[in-house]
Every structure is written in structure tokens, then in C-alpha cells.
XYZ file of C-alpha atoms in Angstrom:
546
model
C 142.542 -56.432 -27.284
C 140.585 -58.071 -24.494
C 137.547 -58.567 -26.674
C 139.674 -60.127 -29.367
C 141.406 -62.459 -26.911
C 138.144 -63.853 -25.632
C 136.671 -64.451 -29.059
C 136.446 -68.204 -29.702
C 137.741 -69.712 -32.863
C 134.924 -71.184 -34.904
C 135.038 -74.839 -35.737
C 134.329 -73.750 -39.313
C 137.571 -71.811 -39.474
C 139.032 -69.968 -42.366
C 140.887 -71.737 -45.148
C 144.069 -69.965 -44.026
C 143.859 -71.629 -40.597
C 143.533 -75.078 -42.140
C 146.468 -74.287 -44.410
C 148.696 -73.677 -41.388
C 148.009 -77.158 -40.041
C 148.463 -78.650 -43.508
C 151.968 -77.135 -43.783
C 153.027 -79.036 -40.628
C 152.502 -82.371 -42.450
C 155.364 -81.879 -44.956
C 157.491 -80.569 -42.070
C 157.072 -83.828 -40.172
C 157.769 -85.957 -43.248
C 160.897 -83.929 -43.998
C 162.037 -84.284 -40.386
C 161.570 -88.062 -40.509
C 163.492 -88.235 -43.801
C 166.427 -86.274 -42.349
C 166.575 -88.412 -39.202
C 166.507 -91.665 -41.157
C 169.179 -90.351 -43.511
C 171.450 -89.467 -40.575
C 170.821 -92.823 -38.984
C 171.561 -94.809 -42.161
C 174.661 -92.736 -42.931
C 176.366 -93.828 -39.708
C 176.081 -90.520 -37.909
C 173.020 -91.622 -35.979
C 174.858 -93.021 -32.954
C 176.503 -89.656 -32.399
C 173.043 -88.124 -31.802
C 170.951 -91.048 -30.643
C 173.209 -92.703 -28.074
C 170.620 -94.530 -25.959
C 167.967 -95.432 -28.489
C 168.073 -98.884 -30.019
C 168.256 -98.844 -33.837
C 165.165 -100.991 -34.302
C 163.170 -98.901 -31.856
C 164.348 -95.706 -33.603
C 163.369 -97.006 -37.033
C 159.893 -98.028 -35.988
C 159.484 -94.778 -34.053
C 160.258 -92.765 -37.207
C 157.898 -94.985 -39.196
C 155.126 -94.399 -36.649
C 155.814 -90.634 -36.795
C 155.568 -90.652 -40.615
C 152.325 -92.639 -40.538
C 150.909 -90.211 -37.931
C 151.912 -87.312 -40.190
C 150.079 -88.874 -43.131
C 146.977 -89.479 -40.995
C 147.038 -85.864 -39.822
C 147.319 -84.726 -43.438
C 144.304 -86.832 -44.342
C 142.299 -85.417 -41.424
C 143.255 -81.930 -42.564
C 141.974 -82.614 -46.073
C 138.579 -83.783 -44.782
C 138.623 -81.180 -41.978
C 137.213 -83.624 -39.445
C 137.355 -83.368 -36.510
C 137.279 -79.616 -36.097
C 140.173 -77.203 -36.191
C 140.669 -76.960 -32.418
C 140.624 -80.735 -31.906
C 143.114 -81.243 -34.727
C 145.412 -78.575 -33.296
C 145.522 -80.478 -29.981
C 146.065 -83.762 -31.816
C 148.979 -82.282 -33.788
C 150.696 -81.123 -30.608
C 150.157 -84.518 -28.950
C 151.766 -86.400 -31.842
C 154.685 -83.966 -32.155
C 155.313 -83.904 -28.402
C 155.361 -87.706 -28.188
C 157.666 -88.172 -31.184
C 160.118 -85.344 -30.474
C 160.102 -86.046 -26.723
C 161.163 -89.606 -27.484
C 163.950 -88.311 -29.723
C 165.163 -85.950 -26.992
C 165.107 -88.801 -24.488
C 167.063 -91.115 -26.760
C 169.546 -88.468 -27.913
C 170.844 -87.675 -24.484
C 168.332 -85.190 -23.126
C 167.873 -81.502 -23.764
C 171.602 -81.078 -24.305
C 171.258 -82.812 -27.681
C 169.457 -79.742 -29.037
C 166.674 -81.772 -30.638
C 164.081 -80.083 -28.420
C 164.092 -77.112 -30.778
C 162.320 -79.333 -33.322
C 159.147 -78.925 -31.254
C 159.131 -75.150 -31.829
C 157.479 -75.165 -35.333
C 154.512 -77.305 -34.162
C 154.012 -75.028 -31.137
C 154.085 -71.903 -33.298
C 151.828 -73.487 -35.922
C 149.235 -74.537 -33.364
C 149.337 -71.099 -31.716
C 148.411 -69.478 -35.020
C 145.009 -71.167 -35.179
C 143.803 -71.355 -31.540
C 142.860 -68.905 -28.813
C 145.548 -67.182 -26.672
C 144.801 -69.249 -23.560
C 145.050 -72.508 -25.471
C 148.293 -71.269 -27.040
C 149.680 -70.903 -23.525
C 148.465 -74.444 -22.716
C 150.285 -75.756 -25.792
C 153.495 -73.982 -24.759
C 153.167 -75.399 -21.234
C 152.602 -78.925 -22.596
C 155.684 -78.657 -24.815
C 157.727 -77.398 -21.854
C 156.586 -80.261 -19.634
C 157.500 -82.690 -22.433
C 161.062 -81.361 -22.434
C 161.297 -81.641 -18.650
C 159.910 -85.200 -18.793
C 162.385 -86.206 -21.506
C 165.281 -84.749 -19.536
C 164.110 -86.402 -16.320
C 163.736 -89.769 -18.075
C 167.178 -89.490 -19.588
C 168.869 -88.620 -16.260
C 166.924 -91.367 -14.509
C 168.006 -93.932 -17.086
C 171.628 -92.705 -17.024
C 171.610 -92.547 -13.201
C 173.040 -89.005 -13.243
C 171.862 -85.686 -11.905
C 172.667 -82.371 -13.619
C 170.575 -79.315 -12.593
C 171.965 -77.224 -15.459
C 170.127 -79.437 -17.941
C 166.846 -78.524 -16.310
C 167.801 -74.862 -16.714
C 168.227 -75.502 -20.422
C 164.830 -77.203 -20.480
C 163.378 -74.153 -18.733
C 164.963 -71.793 -21.288
C 163.589 -73.955 -24.084
C 160.147 -73.833 -22.455
C 160.444 -70.035 -22.194
C 161.155 -69.978 -25.898
C 158.010 -72.051 -26.478
C 155.908 -69.596 -24.454
C 157.304 -66.465 -26.093
C 157.162 -67.848 -29.621
C 153.675 -69.306 -29.170
C 152.156 -66.207 -27.600
C 153.809 -63.860 -30.105
C 152.602 -66.024 -32.983
C 149.106 -66.067 -31.487
C 149.158 -62.285 -31.043
C 150.248 -61.795 -34.662
C 147.518 -64.176 -35.842
C 144.859 -62.363 -33.797
C 145.910 -59.008 -35.224
C 145.959 -60.471 -38.716
C 142.411 -61.775 -38.202
C 141.221 -58.389 -36.986
C 142.946 -56.649 -39.887
C 141.423 -59.121 -42.316
C 137.976 -58.670 -40.783
C 138.359 -54.892 -40.964
C 139.583 -55.137 -44.556
C 136.602 -57.341 -45.410
C 134.234 -54.889 -43.738
C 135.851 -51.916 -45.477
C 135.814 -53.836 -48.751
C 132.137 -54.622 -48.286
C 131.392 -50.982 -47.525
C 133.467 -49.915 -50.505
C 131.612 -52.399 -52.699
C 128.277 -51.114 -51.416
C 129.333 -47.507 -51.977
C 130.649 -48.423 -55.411
C 127.337 -50.041 -56.323
C 125.476 -47.058 -54.906
C 127.624 -44.685 -56.964
C 127.077 -46.782 -60.079
C 123.318 -46.757 -59.527
C 123.332 -42.991 -58.947
C 125.448 -42.357 -62.039
C 123.322 -44.733 -64.119
C 120.095 -42.995 -63.047
C 121.404 -39.453 -63.671
C 119.798 -37.436 -66.439
C 123.179 -35.842 -67.121
C 125.462 -37.951 -69.264
C 128.615 -39.144 -67.483
C 131.641 -40.549 -69.272
C 135.161 -41.199 -67.965
C 138.015 -41.322 -70.503
C 141.424 -42.640 -69.390
C 144.845 -41.411 -70.439
C 144.838 -43.746 -73.454
C 141.620 -42.137 -74.732
C 139.533 -45.210 -73.975
C 136.105 -45.075 -72.384
C 136.202 -46.479 -68.841
C 132.770 -45.550 -67.466
C 129.623 -44.448 -69.290
C 126.030 -44.206 -68.111
C 122.734 -44.650 -69.950
C 122.185 -40.888 -70.334
C 125.508 -40.504 -72.157
C 124.654 -43.369 -74.525
C 121.232 -41.807 -75.119
C 122.832 -38.474 -76.045
C 125.863 -39.698 -78.021
C 124.802 -43.156 -79.207
C 125.073 -46.816 -78.259
C 128.567 -46.958 -79.746
C 129.824 -45.226 -76.610
C 130.769 -48.339 -74.624
C 133.445 -49.086 -71.989
C 136.926 -50.095 -73.241
C 136.294 -48.598 -76.705
C 138.519 -45.781 -78.044
C 136.676 -42.473 -77.749
C 137.710 -41.545 -81.299
C 135.848 -44.585 -82.677
C 132.821 -44.391 -80.387
C 132.208 -40.623 -80.651
C 134.456 -38.681 -83.055
C 132.781 -35.323 -82.301
C 133.249 -35.816 -78.554
C 136.857 -36.886 -79.100
C 137.475 -33.673 -81.032
C 135.950 -31.562 -78.275
C 138.069 -33.410 -75.688
C 141.257 -32.816 -77.639
C 140.373 -29.136 -78.088
C 139.841 -28.844 -74.321
C 143.218 -30.438 -73.641
C 144.781 -27.883 -75.977
C 143.217 -25.085 -73.959
C 140.308 -24.273 -76.270
C 136.862 -24.500 -74.725
C 134.011 -25.291 -77.125
C 131.559 -22.415 -77.349
C 129.055 -24.269 -79.515
C 127.394 -27.611 -78.678
C 128.739 -30.618 -80.527
C 126.514 -32.541 -82.932
C 126.119 -36.260 -82.213
C 125.759 -37.933 -85.605
C 124.310 -41.174 -84.226
C 121.422 -39.492 -82.381
C 121.162 -36.155 -84.186
C 121.225 -34.292 -80.856
C 123.075 -31.139 -79.937
C 125.121 -31.898 -76.828
C 127.028 -29.589 -74.499
C 130.164 -31.040 -72.936
C 132.138 -30.190 -69.798
C 135.521 -31.696 -68.979
C 137.265 -32.162 -65.629
C 140.621 -33.852 -65.060
C 140.549 -36.515 -62.321
C 144.028 -36.285 -60.862
C 147.348 -35.032 -62.142
C 149.657 -35.970 -64.959
C 149.156 -36.861 -68.573
C 147.698 -40.291 -67.770
C 144.995 -38.985 -65.418
C 141.449 -39.846 -66.549
C 139.027 -37.137 -67.636
C 135.450 -36.789 -66.466
C 133.071 -35.736 -69.251
C 129.650 -34.335 -68.355
C 127.129 -34.268 -71.203
C 123.804 -32.424 -71.397
C 121.121 -32.076 -74.030
C 121.517 -28.556 -75.419
C 117.834 -28.374 -76.375
C 116.803 -29.340 -72.868
C 119.143 -26.754 -71.372
C 117.677 -24.103 -73.644
C 114.200 -25.162 -72.602
C 115.131 -24.884 -68.934
C 116.666 -21.470 -69.600
C 113.468 -20.502 -71.354
C 111.401 -21.544 -68.379
C 113.589 -19.509 -66.047
C 113.473 -16.574 -68.445
C 109.702 -16.711 -68.772
C 109.295 -16.989 -65.019
C 111.432 -13.863 -64.567
C 109.518 -12.061 -67.299
C 106.266 -13.092 -65.649
C 107.288 -11.417 -62.420
C 108.545 -8.397 -64.346
C 105.386 -8.112 -66.425
C 103.200 -8.301 -63.324
C 105.044 -5.298 -61.936
C 104.831 -3.521 -65.272
C 101.097 -4.143 -65.544
C 100.532 -2.729 -62.096
C 103.052 0.110 -62.059
C 102.855 1.318 -65.669
C 99.618 0.272 -67.320
C 97.255 1.717 -64.729
C 98.771 5.227 -64.739
C 99.218 4.932 -68.501
C 95.491 4.333 -68.895
C 94.817 7.400 -66.816
C 97.178 9.468 -68.981
C 95.580 8.201 -72.195
C 92.067 8.882 -70.962
C 93.018 12.360 -69.764
C 94.604 13.090 -73.151
C 91.447 12.016 -74.961
C 89.312 14.270 -72.764
C 91.638 17.192 -73.331
C 91.545 16.616 -77.080
C 87.754 17.063 -76.979
C 87.971 20.402 -75.171
C 87.208 23.341 -77.548
C 89.884 25.579 -76.006
C 92.672 23.164 -77.028
C 93.734 24.338 -80.455
C 96.768 24.623 -82.679
C 100.055 23.759 -80.982
C 98.298 22.211 -77.992
C 96.513 19.733 -80.239
C 99.880 18.688 -81.722
C 101.321 18.150 -78.253
C 98.270 16.085 -77.233
C 98.669 13.962 -80.357
C 102.302 13.378 -79.414
C 101.220 12.283 -75.925
C 98.638 9.894 -77.334
C 101.109 8.452 -79.840
C 103.844 7.743 -77.321
C 101.348 6.473 -74.764
C 100.144 3.991 -77.369
C 103.717 2.898 -78.017
C 104.289 2.310 -74.311
C 101.057 0.322 -74.216
C 102.262 -1.858 -77.111
C 105.569 -2.496 -75.330
C 103.728 -3.561 -72.187
C 101.400 -5.764 -74.227
C 104.314 -7.467 -76.039
C 106.133 -8.116 -72.783
C 102.963 -9.568 -71.282
C 102.455 -11.795 -74.342
C 106.047 -12.993 -74.062
C 105.822 -13.824 -70.366
C 102.467 -15.573 -70.707
C 103.753 -18.186 -73.155
C 102.727 -21.580 -71.908
C 104.403 -24.808 -72.979
C 101.990 -25.119 -75.848
C 100.989 -28.251 -77.655
C 103.329 -29.407 -80.415
C 101.472 -31.191 -83.166
C 102.182 -32.558 -86.575
C 101.328 -29.920 -89.196
C 101.009 -30.539 -92.940
C 103.066 -27.520 -93.834
C 101.801 -26.459 -97.288
C 98.074 -26.714 -96.543
C 98.542 -25.033 -93.190
C 100.486 -22.127 -94.740
C 97.750 -21.539 -97.333
C 95.053 -21.348 -94.650
C 97.201 -19.133 -92.426
C 97.923 -16.719 -95.321
C 94.176 -16.508 -96.036
C 93.525 -15.747 -92.379
C 96.207 -13.045 -92.490
C 94.577 -11.416 -95.515
C 91.258 -11.384 -93.696
C 92.932 -9.345 -90.958
C 94.044 -6.723 -93.521
C 91.111 -6.456 -95.953
C 92.006 -2.969 -97.185
C 95.757 -3.444 -97.618
C 97.317 -5.329 -100.517
C 99.772 -7.729 -98.868
C 100.596 -10.424 -101.440
C 101.967 -13.733 -100.080
C 103.062 -16.251 -102.702
C 103.544 -19.965 -102.111
C 106.761 -21.212 -103.685
C 108.305 -24.656 -103.552
C 106.676 -26.198 -100.462
C 106.218 -29.941 -100.865
C 102.899 -31.475 -99.926
C 104.737 -34.256 -98.056
C 106.428 -31.907 -95.594
C 105.307 -32.120 -91.956
C 106.635 -30.196 -88.960
C 106.080 -30.506 -85.217
C 105.158 -27.139 -83.756
C 102.486 -25.445 -81.707
C 100.065 -24.038 -84.325
C 99.264 -20.873 -82.371
C 102.933 -20.129 -81.782
C 103.797 -20.680 -85.450
C 100.870 -18.492 -86.555
C 102.034 -15.685 -84.255
C 105.596 -15.971 -85.618
C 104.494 -15.806 -89.262
C 102.108 -12.912 -88.653
C 104.910 -10.972 -87.000
C 107.410 -11.721 -89.804
C 104.845 -10.831 -92.475
C 104.031 -7.566 -90.692
C 107.728 -6.685 -90.625
C 108.084 -7.414 -94.334
C 105.110 -5.280 -95.363
C 105.702 -2.442 -92.911
C 109.501 -2.138 -92.711
C 110.294 -3.441 -96.194
C 108.012 -0.930 -97.932
C 110.404 1.982 -97.333
C 110.074 4.730 -99.887
C 106.605 3.588 -100.958
C 107.797 0.477 -102.761
C 105.546 -2.560 -103.072
C 106.556 -5.753 -101.246
C 105.787 -9.385 -102.015
C 106.474 -12.248 -99.602
C 107.519 -15.665 -100.911
C 107.256 -18.867 -98.837
C 109.654 -21.720 -99.600
C 110.416 -24.933 -97.683
C 112.597 -27.981 -98.077
C 114.505 -30.690 -96.234
C 118.109 -30.231 -95.175
C 120.064 -33.140 -96.623
C 122.433 -33.304 -93.632
C 119.968 -34.374 -90.939
C 116.528 -34.333 -92.582
C 115.268 -31.239 -90.744
C 112.589 -29.117 -92.438
C 113.525 -25.493 -93.180
C 110.958 -22.792 -93.971
C 112.143 -19.549 -95.640
C 110.134 -16.301 -95.488
C 111.527 -14.115 -98.290
C 110.499 -10.578 -99.207
C 111.710 -8.229 -101.939
C 111.584 -5.117 -99.779
C 114.272 -2.715 -98.634
C 116.110 -5.398 -96.656
C 118.137 -5.065 -93.460
C 121.300 -3.017 -93.150
C 124.357 -5.289 -92.842
C 125.529 -3.386 -89.769
C 122.317 -4.366 -87.972
C 122.329 -8.120 -88.721
C 123.757 -9.009 -85.298
C 121.275 -6.868 -83.368
C 117.886 -7.480 -84.945
C 116.999 -10.221 -82.428
C 117.964 -8.148 -79.399
C 115.013 -7.079 -77.225
C 113.936 -3.431 -77.614
C 116.150 -2.892 -80.680
C 114.201 -1.239 -83.491
C 114.802 1.123 -86.388
C 111.143 2.041 -86.774
C 109.800 5.012 -84.881
C 106.607 3.201 -83.903
C 108.153 -0.209 -83.201
C 108.722 -1.808 -79.799
C 111.802 -3.876 -80.662
C 110.238 -7.035 -79.237
C 108.718 -8.621 -82.348
C 111.723 -10.583 -83.655
C 112.870 -11.325 -80.124
C 109.465 -12.821 -79.368
C 109.577 -14.865 -82.610
C 112.981 -16.368 -81.780
C 111.903 -17.177 -78.218
C 108.814 -18.976 -79.475
C 110.896 -20.957 -81.984
C 113.379 -22.068 -79.346
C 110.497 -22.968 -77.057
C 109.291 -25.348 -79.790
C 112.808 -26.765 -80.362
C 113.254 -24.818 -83.555
C 115.557 -21.976 -84.543
C 114.860 -18.662 -86.282
C 117.707 -16.971 -88.120
C 118.260 -14.202 -90.641
C 119.767 -15.276 -93.972
C 121.662 -12.427 -95.660
C 120.740 -12.087 -99.320
C 121.278 -9.892 -102.332
C 117.947 -8.086 -101.975
C 115.138 -7.934 -99.471
C 115.098 -9.864 -96.213
C 115.054 -13.619 -95.679
C 114.229 -15.334 -92.385
C 114.584 -19.078 -91.953
C 112.814 -21.316 -89.449
C 114.688 -24.580 -88.914
C 112.374 -27.030 -87.188
C 113.990 -29.170 -84.508
C 112.406 -32.563 -85.278
C 113.373 -34.200 -88.575
C 110.679 -34.603 -91.184
C 108.637 -37.746 -90.478
C 106.850 -38.775 -93.639
C 105.450 -41.982 -92.202
C 104.462 -40.853 -88.709
C 102.948 -37.627 -89.903
C 100.263 -39.434 -91.793
C 98.983 -40.917 -88.561
C 98.374 -37.466 -87.029
C 95.269 -35.470 -87.690
C 95.877 -32.463 -89.847
C 95.861 -29.290 -87.748
C 93.096 -26.929 -88.866
C 93.894 -23.296 -89.415
């Protein structure tokens, strides 16, 4: 309080302070109009007993002219606020004091007309000056009463008591008005400071939200977009703009939002038609009631899978390091000891069969360790543009060179020469070798011959290239369709159960997807490449050699 009381009022005051002084102008003009009306109506002599009519008329005229001058000074705001406040009180005190003197002293009741100017001046000046104004108004009333009694040659002490009570009213009203004004100024300053801080925090929040890699979208109760950041527009499309209905801007997102409101959480990512991305969505209600807005968090499903892959490979790397140390070293010792025992002449018959069993299972364990190590050592790779048909022909020839004594026919079906895919060549070669091995080894059950057919085309929905690896072998049991990509699941006695799992992981790591397509005969695996076919940009890339 003390600090506020001693704070000076700036000459460049607020517009509200000038407005207070401006309001006093119409008050004075209205007061003059009422007094002249009373005087002209014949009731004037009842109130203004001692004042001559001509003097009264010119006094009111002077008061009106002074009011107009004060209004003009208020418009131009010169001199300053404090000087004008003193000038207002001087004019009002002179005019109303003269009226009190001419109307018969304080007993006429006209002294109360000085209260609005005192209160108005107290609203715009410091507390000490407000007390000075109240004291000046009080002294004016005493002077008017003294002049009246001196002119009337009477003496009445009770009239001075009334003047004192009127002065007390001036002091109380002025100081209370000043106190209210000071508190209002402090409240306004605090509100301005809080508003500035809120604005700064709001801008900070907007900048943070705008720079987030996670898409942020706020949908109000009327299903209109209120807030959306750049990441959300990048994932869903530029149609996602504030004030637009969510059903028009992003129909797929609107469907997921409605399903969430109905209590059904989306298990699969939604497909953004404008960008072709797979997007995961999370919804949170901001408040209570049906009109509460909903916060929508959007993430790129492919990026999330890639991050999960990185975490998975990091965990497998630590696991494989332990496996290599804890299993492979003693396994090598067991294998070497078994080989030495097999060369001993005293090991015959049943013992040789047991040693062969040891060697066989030790080799299987070694293959499991090797597959796990290969899986954990996958680096990010280098995705390149591959001319699919030519690359498949060279890769099939390389595969045949690896099996010179085994007939493993691979036929090239309908694979257009214009098709290009973006994939790491080494990863894709490893995937195809593994799938071809499965076809020729697991599909040849019962001694039947197996032929692999390669077909590729473009999906008409989004332009993605799909490569099918089809064999005419024994096929996969329908009961095992959901488990073939599980790690360590195998139906072959010598298998590790990591081949198909490794193939799917490598596909997802290259933003593609490997799936099994059930068919009438044989087995069909489909690789759906993540990037759409680019017939123009692919020509600018060097063809990847086999």
C-alpha cells in the first residue's frame, strides 16, 4: 500500500484517467442548464436570495464557458493531467462557492454540488493531492458561509458545523475514491502483467507445438479443427486447417475419432489418403461434457516401427553378445571334441550314431546363434532405386551359382521392365535367398519337384509395387499361417525358426511388408514395398548391380 501511495501519476496518464476529467464537462453544462431553468421558471429567488439576477446569469455563462474550455483542454491533453485536475477543482470551487454564497450559505444545500468534482479529481491524482483537493473544497464552503453571514450581519455557529460535516464528506469521498482508483490501477497493472505472461506462454506453447515431430490437433465439440501443427498437416495433409470440419479435412481421422468416442479403440493405423502415410492416432478429452474439445496426437506408423526396430535390434545385439560368449565358445569345444572322438578307432556302432547326433544338434545350435547374430547386426542399410526385373534376373543367376549341383528352377513371370523399388540390395538379396531356400527345401516334401515363379505389379490403390514369390510345392498348413513369422517356430527338424522372422524384420526395416498369401496350392509370399513406384525419378538413379 505504501509503495502504491507514493507512486507519482505520470503526466502521460492512461486514457481512462483523461476520460474521468472529460465526464466532468457534461456534468458542469448540465448543472448550468438546470440552474438557468430554475431561475427562468421563477423558482430562482427561493434558492438564490442574495444574488442579483444579472450577476447570476453572467456567472452561469462564465461557468459554462469555463466548462467548454476545460473540455477543449481535455481533448488536446495540454497541460498535463495533474495540472488540469487542479484547474478543474479551481473552476468548480469558484463557481459553486459563489452559488452557495448567493443561495444563503451552506444551509441551501448547494454545497453538495462540489462533491462530484472532488471525487472525479481524486480518481486521477495521488492520495496526498486528493486530500489537498478535499481540504480546498472544505475551505471554500467555510469561506462561502463566512461571506454569507458577514453580508447578512448574522452569526450562526451551527452553519459552520454543517460546513464541517460537508468538508468531512469531501475528505471521506475523495480518499475512498482515490483508494479505489489506486487499487484499480494495481489490479489493471497486474492483469496486464499476467496477460503479457499468458501471451508469452501462449506463444511459447504454440512454438513448441509447431516444432513437435508428433502431430497435434485439437477438435472442438462441434467437430471442427481448432489447433493443428505442421507435423499433423504433414501426416494427414494440408486440408487439415483450423476452423474446418474434421470430416471434410480428414475423413479417416474423423472416423477414428468417432470410433473412439463410441468406445472402440483403433488397433490398426489409419491411412491418410492425401499423403499416403499410415498414421497412428491417440485421443484425449480436454475437460468434461459433450462439448469438451479432444486432443488428437498423431504419429507416423512407419517411423514408430523403425524406432521399435532400433530398440529391438539394440536388445538383440546385447543378447547376441551374451550368446556368442556364453554359448558359442563351449559349443566350439563340444564340436571339436566330437570330431576327435569320431576319429578314434574304438568308437564304433552305437557310439558313432550318438556322436553323429551330437554333431548334428551342435550344428543346429550354431546355426541358431549365427542367425541371431545376423539379425542383431543389421545396420540401417542403404536404400537405393532398383530396376526390379533386371535385378531379379541377376540375383537368380547368383543363387544358381550357389547351388551348382541342385536343380532349383526360378521362372520370371510378369515383371514389368518399368518397375523400380527402393530397398537395400543386400537386404533384399538375403530375403529372396531365404524365401527360395524355404520353397526348395520345405516345399519338396515327399520328393516332389518345386518351381518358383516371380511376379510383380503395381497396386492400383496407392501405386505401391508388390512382388510375389510363388512356388508349387507342398504349401503351408492352414493352421500354421498365423505362426510362420514367429521367431523359433519351425516344422523342419533341421530348421532354426528364424528365417521368415528375419525376412519380415528386414522388410519392415526398409519400410516394406512381407506377408503370406494363402492360395490353392503351394506357398505364396508377397513383398509390398513402402515407397510408391517412381517411374520418372527412378531413371535418374544408377541401376544397382547384382
